[in-house]
Each structure stands twice: as C-alpha cells, then as structure tokens.
Short mmCIF file of C-alpha atoms and ligand atoms in Angstrom, two decimals:
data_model
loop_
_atom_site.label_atom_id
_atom_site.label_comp_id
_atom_site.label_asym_id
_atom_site.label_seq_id
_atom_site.Cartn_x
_atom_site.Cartn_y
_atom_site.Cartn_z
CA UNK A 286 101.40 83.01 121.33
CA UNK A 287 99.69 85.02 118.38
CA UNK A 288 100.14 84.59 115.15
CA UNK A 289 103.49 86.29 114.08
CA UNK A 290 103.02 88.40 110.76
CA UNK A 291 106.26 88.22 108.42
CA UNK A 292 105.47 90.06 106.03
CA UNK A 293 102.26 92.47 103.89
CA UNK A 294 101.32 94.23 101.52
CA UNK A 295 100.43 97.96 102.22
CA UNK A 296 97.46 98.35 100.14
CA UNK A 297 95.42 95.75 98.20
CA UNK A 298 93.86 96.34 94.94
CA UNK A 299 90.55 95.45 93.96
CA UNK A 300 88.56 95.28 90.97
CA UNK A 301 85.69 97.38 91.16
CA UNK A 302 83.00 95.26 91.67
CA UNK A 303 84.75 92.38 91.75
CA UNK A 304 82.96 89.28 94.36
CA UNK A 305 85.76 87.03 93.61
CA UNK A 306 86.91 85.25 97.23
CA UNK A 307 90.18 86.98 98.38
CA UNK A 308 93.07 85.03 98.86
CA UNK A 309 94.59 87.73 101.91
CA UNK A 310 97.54 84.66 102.16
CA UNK A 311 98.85 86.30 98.98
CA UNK A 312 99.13 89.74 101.05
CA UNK A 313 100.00 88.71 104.35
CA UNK A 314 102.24 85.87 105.69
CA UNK A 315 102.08 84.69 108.89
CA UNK A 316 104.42 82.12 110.96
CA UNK A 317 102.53 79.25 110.31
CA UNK A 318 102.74 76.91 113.84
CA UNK A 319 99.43 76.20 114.31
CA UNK A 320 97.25 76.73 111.12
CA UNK A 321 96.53 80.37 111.27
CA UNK A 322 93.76 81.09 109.30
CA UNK A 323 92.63 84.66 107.81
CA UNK A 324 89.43 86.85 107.61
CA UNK A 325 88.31 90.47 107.31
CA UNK A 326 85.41 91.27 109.66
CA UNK A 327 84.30 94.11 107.92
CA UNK A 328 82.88 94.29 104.87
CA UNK A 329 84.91 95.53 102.06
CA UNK A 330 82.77 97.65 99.78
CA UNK A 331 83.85 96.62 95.83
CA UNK A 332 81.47 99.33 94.69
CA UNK A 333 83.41 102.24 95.63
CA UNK A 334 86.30 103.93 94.38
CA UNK A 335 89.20 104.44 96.18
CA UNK A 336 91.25 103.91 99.48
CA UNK A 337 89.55 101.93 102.40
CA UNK A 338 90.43 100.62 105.90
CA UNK A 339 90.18 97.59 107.43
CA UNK A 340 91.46 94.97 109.66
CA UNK A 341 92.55 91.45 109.25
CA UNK A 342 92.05 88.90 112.04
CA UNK A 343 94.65 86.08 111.91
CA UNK A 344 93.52 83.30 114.02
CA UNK A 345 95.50 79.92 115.24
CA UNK A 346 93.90 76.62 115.85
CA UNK A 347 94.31 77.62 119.53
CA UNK A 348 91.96 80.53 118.69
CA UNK A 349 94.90 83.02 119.35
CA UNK A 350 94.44 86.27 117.52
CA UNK A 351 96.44 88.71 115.96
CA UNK A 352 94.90 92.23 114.27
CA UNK A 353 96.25 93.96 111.44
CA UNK A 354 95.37 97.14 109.85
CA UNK A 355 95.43 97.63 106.05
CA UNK A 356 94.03 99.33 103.28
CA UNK A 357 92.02 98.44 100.31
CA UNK A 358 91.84 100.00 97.19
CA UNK A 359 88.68 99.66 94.60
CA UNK A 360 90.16 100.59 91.26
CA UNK A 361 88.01 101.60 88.56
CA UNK A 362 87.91 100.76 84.83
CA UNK A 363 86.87 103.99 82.35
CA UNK A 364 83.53 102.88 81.98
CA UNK A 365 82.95 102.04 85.58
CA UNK A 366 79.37 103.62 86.74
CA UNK A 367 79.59 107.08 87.90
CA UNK A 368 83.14 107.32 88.06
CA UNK A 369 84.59 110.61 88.39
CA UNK A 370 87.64 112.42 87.85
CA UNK A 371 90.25 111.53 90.43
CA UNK A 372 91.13 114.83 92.72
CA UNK A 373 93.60 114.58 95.48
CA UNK A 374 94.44 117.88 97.40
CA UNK A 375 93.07 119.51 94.44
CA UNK A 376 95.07 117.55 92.31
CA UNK A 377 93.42 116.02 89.29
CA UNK A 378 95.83 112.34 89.81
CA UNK A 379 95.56 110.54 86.07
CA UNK A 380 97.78 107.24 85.92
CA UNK A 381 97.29 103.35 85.42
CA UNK A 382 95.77 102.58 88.31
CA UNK A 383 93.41 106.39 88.33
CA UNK A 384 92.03 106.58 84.76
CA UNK A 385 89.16 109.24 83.72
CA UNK A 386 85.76 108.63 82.83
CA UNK A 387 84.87 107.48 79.22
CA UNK A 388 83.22 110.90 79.37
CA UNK A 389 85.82 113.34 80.33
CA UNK A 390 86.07 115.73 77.60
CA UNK A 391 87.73 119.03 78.93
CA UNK A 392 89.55 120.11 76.09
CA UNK A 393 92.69 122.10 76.33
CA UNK A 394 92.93 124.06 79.63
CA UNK A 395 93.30 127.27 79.23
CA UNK A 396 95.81 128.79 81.84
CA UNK A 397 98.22 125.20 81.07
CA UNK A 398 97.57 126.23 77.89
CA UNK A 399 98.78 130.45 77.85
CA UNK A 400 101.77 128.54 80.04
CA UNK A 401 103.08 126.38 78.12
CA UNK A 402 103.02 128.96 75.09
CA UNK A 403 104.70 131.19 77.60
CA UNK A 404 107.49 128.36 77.76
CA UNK A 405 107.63 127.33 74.56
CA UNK A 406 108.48 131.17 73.13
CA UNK A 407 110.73 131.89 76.19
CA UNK A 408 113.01 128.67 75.14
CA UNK A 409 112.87 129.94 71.48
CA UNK A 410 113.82 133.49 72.96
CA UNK A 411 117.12 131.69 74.56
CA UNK A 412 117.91 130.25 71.00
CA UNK A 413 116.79 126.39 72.00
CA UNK A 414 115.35 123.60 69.12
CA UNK A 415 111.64 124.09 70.21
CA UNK A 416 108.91 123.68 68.07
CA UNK A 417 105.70 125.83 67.87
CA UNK A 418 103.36 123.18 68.14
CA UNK A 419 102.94 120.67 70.90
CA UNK A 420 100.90 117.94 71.41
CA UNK A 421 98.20 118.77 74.64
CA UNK A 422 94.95 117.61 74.79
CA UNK A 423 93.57 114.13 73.63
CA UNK A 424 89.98 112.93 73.84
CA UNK A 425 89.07 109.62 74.86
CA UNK A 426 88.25 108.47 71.55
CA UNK A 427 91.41 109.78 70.00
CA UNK A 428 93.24 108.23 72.42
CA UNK A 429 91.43 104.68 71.57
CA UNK A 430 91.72 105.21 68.17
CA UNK A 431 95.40 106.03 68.59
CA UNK A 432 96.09 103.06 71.42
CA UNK A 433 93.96 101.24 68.85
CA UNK A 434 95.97 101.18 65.88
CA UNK A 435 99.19 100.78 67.73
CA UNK A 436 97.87 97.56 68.95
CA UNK A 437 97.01 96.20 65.69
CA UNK A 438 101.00 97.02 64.40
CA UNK A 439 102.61 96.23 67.74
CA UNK A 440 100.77 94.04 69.47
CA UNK A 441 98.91 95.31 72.83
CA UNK A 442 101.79 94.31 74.94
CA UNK A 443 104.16 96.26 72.97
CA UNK A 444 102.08 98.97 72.34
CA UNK A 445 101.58 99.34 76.31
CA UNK A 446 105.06 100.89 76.97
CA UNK A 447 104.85 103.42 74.53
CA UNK A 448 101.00 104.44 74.56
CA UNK A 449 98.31 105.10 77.85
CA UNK A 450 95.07 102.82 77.02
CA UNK A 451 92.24 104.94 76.15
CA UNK A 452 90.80 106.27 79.83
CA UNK A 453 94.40 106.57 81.48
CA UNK A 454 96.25 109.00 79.41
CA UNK A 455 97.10 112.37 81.53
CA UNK A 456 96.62 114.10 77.68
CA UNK A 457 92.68 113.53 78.20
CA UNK A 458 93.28 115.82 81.33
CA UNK A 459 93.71 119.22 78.88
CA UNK A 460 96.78 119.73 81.60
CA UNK A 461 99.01 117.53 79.57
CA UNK A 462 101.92 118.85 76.76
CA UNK A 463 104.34 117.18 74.78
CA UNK A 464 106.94 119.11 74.02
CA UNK A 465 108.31 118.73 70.47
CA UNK A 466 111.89 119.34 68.99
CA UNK A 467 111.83 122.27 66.16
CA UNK A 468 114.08 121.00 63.56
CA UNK A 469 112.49 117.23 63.57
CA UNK A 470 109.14 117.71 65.11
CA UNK A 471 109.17 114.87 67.08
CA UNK A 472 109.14 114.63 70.75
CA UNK A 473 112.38 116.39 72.19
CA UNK A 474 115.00 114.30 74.15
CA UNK A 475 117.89 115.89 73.37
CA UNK A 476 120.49 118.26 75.29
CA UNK A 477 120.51 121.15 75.85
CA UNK A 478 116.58 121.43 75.89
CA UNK A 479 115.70 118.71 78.14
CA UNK A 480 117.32 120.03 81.20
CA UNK A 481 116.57 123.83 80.75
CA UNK A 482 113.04 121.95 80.64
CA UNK A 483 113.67 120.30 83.70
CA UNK A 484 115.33 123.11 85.48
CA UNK A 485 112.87 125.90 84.72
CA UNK A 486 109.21 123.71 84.08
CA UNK A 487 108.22 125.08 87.50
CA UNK A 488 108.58 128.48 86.78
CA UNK A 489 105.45 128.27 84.11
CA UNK A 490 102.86 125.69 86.58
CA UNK A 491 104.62 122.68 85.09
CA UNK A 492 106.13 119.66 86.12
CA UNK A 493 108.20 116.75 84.48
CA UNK A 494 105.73 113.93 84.66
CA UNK A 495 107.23 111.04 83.89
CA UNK A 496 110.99 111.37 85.96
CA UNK A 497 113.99 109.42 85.31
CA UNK A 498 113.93 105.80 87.46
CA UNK A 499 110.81 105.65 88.80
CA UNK A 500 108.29 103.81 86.57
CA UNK A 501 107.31 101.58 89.37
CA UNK A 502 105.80 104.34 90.67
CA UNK A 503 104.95 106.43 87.51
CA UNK A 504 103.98 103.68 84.91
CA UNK A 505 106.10 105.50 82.52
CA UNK A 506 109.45 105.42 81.51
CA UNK A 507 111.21 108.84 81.43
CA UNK A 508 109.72 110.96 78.97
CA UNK A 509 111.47 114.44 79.54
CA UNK A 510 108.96 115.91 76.79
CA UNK A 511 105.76 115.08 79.09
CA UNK A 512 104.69 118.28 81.10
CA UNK A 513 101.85 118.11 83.20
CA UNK A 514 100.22 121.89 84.53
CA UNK A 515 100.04 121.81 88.31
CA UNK A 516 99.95 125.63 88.93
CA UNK A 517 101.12 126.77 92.29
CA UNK A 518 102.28 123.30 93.73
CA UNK A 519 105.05 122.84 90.79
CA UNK A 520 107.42 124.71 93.27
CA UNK A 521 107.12 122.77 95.37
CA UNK A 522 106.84 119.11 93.41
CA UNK A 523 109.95 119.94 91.63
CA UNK A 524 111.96 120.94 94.93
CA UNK A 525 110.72 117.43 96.25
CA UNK A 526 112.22 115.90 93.74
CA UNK A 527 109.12 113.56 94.57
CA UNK A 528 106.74 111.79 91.27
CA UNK A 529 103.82 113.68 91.63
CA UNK A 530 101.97 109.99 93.09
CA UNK A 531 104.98 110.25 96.19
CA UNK A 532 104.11 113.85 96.71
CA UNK A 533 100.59 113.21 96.96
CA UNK A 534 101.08 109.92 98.68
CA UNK A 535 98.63 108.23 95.56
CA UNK A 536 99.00 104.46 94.34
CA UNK A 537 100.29 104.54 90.63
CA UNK A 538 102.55 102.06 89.12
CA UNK A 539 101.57 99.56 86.52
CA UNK A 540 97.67 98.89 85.19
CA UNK A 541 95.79 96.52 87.93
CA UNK A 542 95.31 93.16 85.72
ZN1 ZN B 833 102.67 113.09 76.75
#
C-alpha cells in the first residue's frame, strides 16, 4: 500500500535564494507504517520570484510510492536582485509576503490621485468630518525612516502591527490613501464616515484594503481609512466581498520569517 498523505500545506514559502535543506515533513504528513521517506525530483529554483510547481515523491521502505503536487513560492526581500513590481491580472499586489523594490519610486498616481479628491469633496458635499488632506504616497526611504523611528520607541515587534517595513507598504505604490478625519486630522474611524466610505469607495476606483476579520489573509488589521485605487475592478472586488489577495487568488498574510 502507498504511503497515505494526512495532511499539507498548499504552498511552501521560500527564501529567495535560500540553499538551506528542506524539511517537506513540516509540510506534508504521511501515515508513517513503513518509514516513508520524502524528496522533490525536480529542482526547485530559489532564484526566482514567485509561484512554482512541483511534485513530491513519498517513498516506503517497500519502495511504494505516492506523488503529490504542490507549489512553491520564492519570496523576495526589497533588495532582492532585479526584483520587480508584483503585477497580477494587471494588478500591482503590495503586501508582506509581495514587497516593492528598494527602487520603486512612482510618486502619487495621478488618476488615484484626481479620485480620491473626487471622494474626498463629494463626502464634504454630503456634510461628512473629512479632511482636505490625506496621506498617499510614501517613498521607500520615508517609509524606513518612519518604520525606523517607530522601532526605536516601540520596539520592532510592536511597531510591526501598526507600521509596513520599508519595501512592503501599499503607500510606496502612489495607489495608496489614508483618509483623515476633518475636525482631528487623524486617520478617520468613526461613524458615519467609515461606512459611506465603505459603501461608495467603488464608485471612485477604490477599494477598502485592509477589511474587517481577515488579517490572516491581509496582514493588516482593519483600517477603514486605507484605500487602495484599483480602477475598473473595484466593482467588482467590493461586490466579492473578497480581500483583494482572495480575489486575485495571491499569498498574503503575515511577513515570511
Ligand atoms: Zn494607509
């Protein structure tokens, strides 16, 4: 009888360039009768970015064999060679697993920009607490400097769940807003703004990044202030009711350590 598989892991992350032995027993579990012993018999190339296939052979000590197919993933640091902006279906995808290159330096785009000025004077129109100002586009080094100084006051570990490390914030896209309260300034969170946000984003290209209950797949807690420009897709996201990683079927979730 082959070896029985209990249970896997979909995908498997990998450093890039990382030659460190796999342990695949930490993936994939197999009813262990008769020493079943694991290998990949292709090679699994560490020095490129993003989603590949291959097949695991698990083998008994009576040289029964069973296949199974999974998928690697190479993830990439900010100043990994030649990395490049992550598109999927068009989709520039920034998260904790997909950061930018050290290099990226768009600036504000300008459509996501004329939008979100659209929906910041169309809220003010309807009498809402909206500020003038927002907070869009972040370079790299800002963002270091920033992610920097929190983690000299807070501690990096603290500092993580309220700031992206420099490389993996979506601000460095130029598609990126924070939407800020008028009276205060500070990011809004408050009712009645938060859900006209989240009812009409769409309508301007937008989408609410970060949703409520699903940081395992975002990174981020809810941040109803975050807007990220998607253009003619937010329709569609938003009816979903999908992250933008589901909707795109893209890994996200916590930094690969
Ligand atoms: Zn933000």
């Amino acid at each position: 009888m082959p070896p029985t598989l209990l249970s896997k892991t979909d995908l498997v992350f990998i450093k890039y360039g990382d030659t460190t032995d796999i342990d695949f027993s930490r993936y994939f579990v197999f009813e262990d009768h008769n020493g079943v012993t694991l290998s990949v018999n292709s090679e699994i190339d560490i020095y490129t970015v993003g989603v590949q296939s291959h097949t695991l052979k698990a083998t008994d000590d009576f040289g029964n064999l069973t296949d199974i197919s999974f998928n690697v993933e190479i993830i990439a640091t900010p100043d990994t060679p030649g990395l490049k902006p992550y598109y999927v279906d068009g989709v520039l995808i920034v998260n904790k697993k997909h950061p930018l290159p050290q290099n990226y330096h768009p600036n504000e785009d300008l459509e996501a920009g004329t939008q979100v000025r659209k929906l910041i004077r169309e809220m003010q129109s309807l009498g809402y607490d909206v500020h003038d100002a927002y907070s869009g586009f972040r370079s790299y080094e800002l963002q270091n400097t920033l992610f920097t100084n929190y983690s000299n006051r807070d501690g990096i570990e603290k500092a993580e769940t309220y700031s992206a490390r420099p490389g993996y914030s979506e601000h460095q896209t130029g598609l990126a807003f924070d939407i800020l309260q008028g009276s205060s300034g500070l990011l809004i969170e408050v009712e009645p703004e938060i859900t006209w946000i989240k009812e009409h984003a769409h309508e301007y290209g937008f989408i609410v990044r970060y949703l409520e209950g699903e940081t395992d797949i975002t990174g981020y807690k809810y941040e109803p202030w975050h807007l990220r420009y998607v253009g003619d897709i937010a329709e569609s996201v938003y009816q979903s009711g999908l992250t933008l990683e589901a909707y795109l079927g893209v890994s996200g979730g916590d930094y690969f350590r």
